[in-house]
């Protein structure tokens, strides 16, 4: 395998056609760098990747789904055509500055000669192409048309010559081509005109401009299709919603009662506590009951202790009162004995 082929294979393995560095205009076969290659306005190598294998991958993938690369190509071609139109306007300004000023009537006659020159050039280029394709009869018909246009051109040149001095008429009046911004001479011969209008540069600009219009039309069609699909999906959704509303309205009373009952049961079920909540509630309730029981027992024990202490205090008080009363009675007896002994004495 040649080194160039191996490098190309490596590039295809690394790069995908969906990447930004790949030229989308090349994938759509409309890159100006390819179309104008080898002409006077050769743009050189494109800044983005060009690979025919990637174009083949894109052609296969675009059959399955829409990549919508036309938008990128439209932006690219519009920018290129805008630059070309700016060059055309600058060339026109330079011609106005360098050439002698002429009246509006003379300028109109010169413009008519230029238009007939363009017609002759386009017809000759078409006749040559028909002859190359083998359509000899069609080519002969086009050449007959060329002769008619040549007669008109001679009449137009005579009118233009009679409206100007001989010295001024001999000067080469130039015109800028509106398609490719090239200069055209008022006195160019048929061969020069045929070479221009049938040349690769002029035809390349025609191809680019036609491709740009075609891409714009394709983008509009795809956008319209997307909008229609989006509108269709929206209408389908609205239709489904209306059908659901109609079904709700046409339900029988028994179905409505069943739905209301089921709704109430769901509400009751949603409001009723779950098993876990019931379990946790019962556990909390049991713990609270046990705590209350412990408190009651504690209070009862403390109350029993207090009663026992009070009974013991009451017994001690009774004993103390009995003992004091016995002492008082013995003291009284002693007093009585002492008093009786004193009386006896």
XYZ file of C-alpha atoms in Angstrom:
345
model
C 0.000 0.000 0.000
C 1.263 3.446 -0.889
C 2.096 5.896 1.934
C -0.571 8.373 0.734
C -3.282 5.696 0.849
C -2.248 4.648 4.352
C -2.389 8.266 5.527
C -5.844 8.642 3.969
C -7.051 5.508 5.761
C -5.699 6.831 9.073
C -7.479 10.146 8.474
C -10.804 8.394 7.833
C -10.374 6.427 11.054
C -9.717 9.570 13.081
C -12.235 11.946 11.464
C -16.018 11.586 11.263
C -18.076 13.481 8.698
C -20.167 15.020 11.509
C -17.179 16.863 13.014
C -16.864 20.637 12.665
C -13.485 20.410 10.931
C -15.070 18.605 7.965
C -16.236 20.885 5.122
C -20.007 20.472 4.834
C -19.978 22.186 1.413
C -17.604 19.463 0.193
C -19.994 16.791 1.479
C -22.756 18.445 -0.593
C -20.427 18.811 -3.613
C -20.578 22.613 -3.740
C -17.370 23.892 -2.147
C -15.936 26.847 -4.156
C -12.404 25.547 -3.535
C -13.278 22.426 -5.562
C -15.376 24.140 -8.247
C -12.911 26.947 -9.057
C -9.809 24.781 -8.846
C -7.466 25.421 -11.790
C -9.106 28.701 -12.831
C -7.844 32.281 -12.687
C -9.553 32.579 -9.288
C -8.211 29.334 -7.805
C -8.795 29.622 -4.030
C -6.218 27.011 -3.088
C -6.791 24.342 -0.472
C -9.830 24.628 1.780
C -9.239 25.287 5.472
C -11.476 22.343 6.379
C -11.104 18.648 5.648
C -12.017 17.330 2.188
C -12.316 13.580 1.709
C -14.418 11.690 -0.833
C -14.717 8.757 1.568
C -16.357 11.067 4.123
C -18.738 12.263 1.382
C -19.684 8.636 0.726
C -20.294 8.089 4.455
C -22.509 11.167 4.500
C -24.495 10.000 1.456
C -25.222 6.695 3.212
C -26.126 8.253 6.562
C -28.316 10.992 5.030
C -30.638 8.328 3.599
C -31.481 7.152 7.125
C -31.755 10.512 8.913
C -31.602 14.204 8.056
C -28.264 15.830 8.948
C -29.401 19.327 7.920
C -25.892 20.234 6.700
C -27.502 22.507 4.108
C -27.494 25.347 6.643
C -23.692 25.231 6.945
C -23.296 25.084 3.171
C -25.668 28.041 2.696
C -23.648 30.157 5.135
C -20.422 29.208 3.345
C -21.679 29.970 -0.169
C -23.446 33.173 0.862
C -20.206 34.481 2.345
C -18.284 33.592 -0.830
C -20.863 35.157 -3.191
C -20.997 38.292 -1.032
C -17.215 38.684 -1.413
C -17.525 38.213 -5.170
C -20.274 40.840 -5.408
C -18.122 43.291 -3.442
C -15.269 42.751 -5.894
C -17.658 43.387 -8.777
C -18.777 46.709 -7.289
C -15.167 47.785 -6.683
C -14.267 46.912 -10.283
C -17.164 49.004 -11.548
C -16.020 51.974 -9.488
C -12.479 51.676 -10.856
C -13.813 51.606 -14.409
C -15.809 54.774 -13.802
C -12.713 56.513 -12.465
C -10.356 55.430 -15.263
C -12.552 55.649 -18.373
C -13.841 58.789 -20.029
C -17.209 59.963 -18.880
C -19.948 59.597 -21.505
C -23.535 60.709 -21.668
C -26.404 58.545 -20.477
C -27.621 57.993 -24.052
C -24.211 56.783 -25.220
C -23.846 54.603 -22.119
C -27.191 52.983 -22.858
C -26.098 52.168 -26.426
C -22.820 50.735 -25.165
C -24.727 48.622 -22.656
C -26.866 47.229 -25.480
C -23.716 46.180 -27.371
C -22.420 44.447 -24.210
C -25.681 42.543 -23.762
C -25.590 41.306 -27.377
C -21.965 40.241 -26.868
C -23.037 38.176 -23.865
C -25.811 36.561 -25.855
C -23.397 35.625 -28.625
C -20.865 34.231 -26.177
C -23.461 32.112 -24.347
C -24.913 30.777 -27.616
C -21.484 29.848 -28.970
C -20.563 28.082 -25.727
C -23.847 26.164 -25.871
C -23.268 25.203 -29.517
C -19.787 23.880 -28.706
C -21.153 21.810 -25.853
C -23.920 20.368 -28.032
C -21.377 19.473 -30.726
C -19.176 17.743 -28.131
C -22.181 15.731 -26.945
C -23.000 14.651 -30.515
C -26.143 16.790 -30.952
C -25.092 18.181 -34.330
C -28.559 19.299 -35.438
C -29.178 21.223 -32.230
C -25.751 22.818 -32.537
C -26.562 23.988 -36.083
C -29.794 25.583 -34.868
C -27.902 27.448 -32.146
C -25.338 28.700 -34.707
C -28.167 30.057 -36.843
C -29.394 31.947 -33.800
C -25.874 33.289 -33.335
C -25.949 34.789 -36.819
C -29.171 36.635 -36.019
C -27.671 38.066 -32.820
C -24.542 39.108 -34.738
C -26.667 41.148 -37.131
C -28.309 42.888 -34.182
C -24.879 43.551 -32.715
C -23.650 45.207 -35.899
C -26.663 47.516 -35.895
C -26.098 48.367 -32.227
C -22.417 49.081 -32.861
C -23.332 51.394 -35.723
C -25.664 53.366 -33.451
C -22.996 53.533 -30.780
C -20.312 54.616 -33.313
C -22.493 57.380 -34.727
C -23.150 58.796 -31.263
C -19.431 59.205 -30.408
C -16.329 60.741 -31.978
C -14.138 58.347 -33.923
C -11.238 58.781 -31.514
C -13.369 57.821 -28.522
C -14.961 54.893 -30.319
C -11.592 53.273 -30.930
C -10.935 53.103 -27.179
C -11.614 49.748 -25.596
C -14.664 50.155 -23.358
C -14.737 47.588 -20.579
C -17.547 46.070 -18.601
C -17.546 43.900 -15.480
C -19.243 40.496 -15.705
C -22.028 40.327 -13.114
C -21.526 36.579 -12.610
C -17.763 36.179 -12.125
C -16.586 39.827 -11.880
C -14.251 39.414 -14.904
C -13.665 42.282 -17.378
C -15.335 42.182 -20.814
C -14.393 44.401 -23.744
C -16.898 46.184 -25.892
C -15.042 45.102 -29.049
C -14.247 41.522 -28.028
C -14.552 39.055 -30.893
C -16.751 35.989 -30.870
C -13.912 33.642 -29.928
C -13.045 35.728 -26.878
C -16.696 35.858 -25.806
C -17.178 32.117 -26.304
C -14.075 31.371 -24.257
C -15.325 33.543 -21.434
C -18.946 32.390 -21.202
C -18.022 28.758 -21.846
C -14.975 28.816 -19.609
C -14.564 27.001 -16.288
C -14.453 30.209 -14.261
C -17.731 31.652 -15.521
C -19.520 28.284 -15.467
C -18.140 27.599 -11.997
C -19.662 30.802 -10.643
C -22.958 29.911 -12.311
C -22.824 26.498 -10.628
C -22.105 28.057 -7.223
C -24.910 30.591 -7.531
C -27.406 27.973 -8.728
C -26.351 25.608 -5.948
C -26.861 28.373 -3.388
C -30.419 28.991 -4.600
C -31.119 25.273 -4.589
C -29.823 24.900 -1.025
C -31.916 27.834 0.152
C -34.985 26.211 -1.364
C -34.121 22.878 0.295
C -33.667 24.546 3.693
C -37.047 26.278 3.387
C -38.728 23.006 2.411
C -37.185 21.119 5.324
C -38.084 23.856 7.768
C -41.640 23.864 6.453
C -41.792 20.078 6.791
C -40.539 20.277 10.367
C -43.105 22.921 11.191
C -45.851 20.800 9.664
C -44.735 17.714 11.601
C -44.641 19.742 14.805
C -48.118 21.131 14.102
C -49.399 17.647 13.308
C -48.083 16.255 16.600
C -49.679 19.143 18.466
C -53.036 18.511 16.761
C -52.816 14.810 17.630
C -52.175 15.646 21.290
C -55.108 18.064 21.344
C -57.299 15.443 19.700
C -56.343 12.859 22.336
C -57.093 15.333 25.126
C -60.519 16.052 23.601
C -61.255 12.331 23.386
C -60.381 11.915 27.043
C -62.657 14.805 27.968
C -65.494 13.293 25.935
C -65.028 9.942 27.671
C -65.198 11.630 31.064
C -68.395 13.440 30.116
C -70.089 10.346 28.663
C -69.507 8.071 31.681
C -72.660 6.529 33.237
C -73.794 7.535 36.766
C -72.892 4.075 38.100
C -69.352 4.504 36.780
C -69.177 7.932 38.357
C -70.389 6.456 41.697
C -67.840 3.679 41.445
C -65.125 6.221 40.680
C -66.260 8.400 43.603
C -66.328 5.388 45.946
C -62.934 4.233 44.814
C -61.697 7.785 45.220
C -63.086 7.945 48.760
C -61.501 4.598 49.595
C -58.208 5.863 48.241
C -58.587 8.999 50.331
C -59.425 6.963 53.427
C -56.575 4.667 52.720
C -54.281 7.632 52.229
C -55.527 9.261 55.494
C -55.517 5.989 57.526
C -52.222 5.307 59.247
C -49.983 2.691 57.815
C -48.957 -0.501 59.622
C -45.621 0.961 60.522
C -47.301 4.030 61.970
C -49.716 1.823 63.932
C -46.863 -0.279 65.250
C -44.861 2.749 66.277
C -47.975 4.248 67.869
C -48.696 1.030 69.825
C -45.063 0.828 70.947
C -45.181 4.424 72.132
C -48.499 3.784 73.892
C -47.110 0.680 75.633
C -44.042 2.535 76.759
C -46.180 5.346 78.141
C -48.385 2.838 80.001
C -45.348 1.104 81.496
C -43.951 4.437 82.552
C -47.247 5.348 84.235
C -47.292 1.932 86.000
C -43.747 2.450 87.293
C -44.719 5.879 88.576
C -47.807 4.477 90.324
C -45.736 1.738 91.920
C -43.156 4.234 93.043
C -45.834 6.475 94.547
C -47.482 3.482 96.239
C -44.163 2.325 97.721
C -43.344 5.791 98.922
C -46.850 6.103 100.396
C -46.547 2.727 102.182
C -43.223 3.751 103.638
C -44.704 7.001 104.895
C -47.633 5.150 106.508
C -45.256 2.728 108.233
C -43.171 5.586 109.592
C -46.255 7.394 110.811
C -47.490 4.221 112.583
C -44.125 3.749 114.244
C -44.130 7.375 115.383
C -47.620 6.988 116.781
C -46.585 3.807 118.734
C -43.537 5.627 120.140
C -45.726 8.512 121.191
C -48.172 6.133 122.903
C -45.350 4.397 124.756
C -43.934 7.709 125.832
C -47.303 8.904 127.103
C -47.862 5.635 129.055
C -44.456 5.872 130.598
C -44.944 9.475 131.619
C -48.362 8.704 133.065
C -46.925 5.811 135.124
C -44.238 8.108 136.438
C -46.838 10.662 137.364
C -48.911 8.052 139.221
C -45.881 6.761 141.173
C -44.993 10.355 142.102
C -48.485 10.922 143.367
C -48.324 7.777 145.473
C -45.009 8.877 146.968
C -46.458 12.262 147.773
C -49.476 10.657 149.433
C -47.231 8.379 151.518
C -45.075 11.286 152.651
C -48.071 13.325 153.611
C -49.675 10.451 155.556
C -46.428 9.808 157.463
C -46.245 13.446 158.443
C -49.811 13.368 159.815
C -49.058 10.268 161.846
C -46.067 11.852 163.358
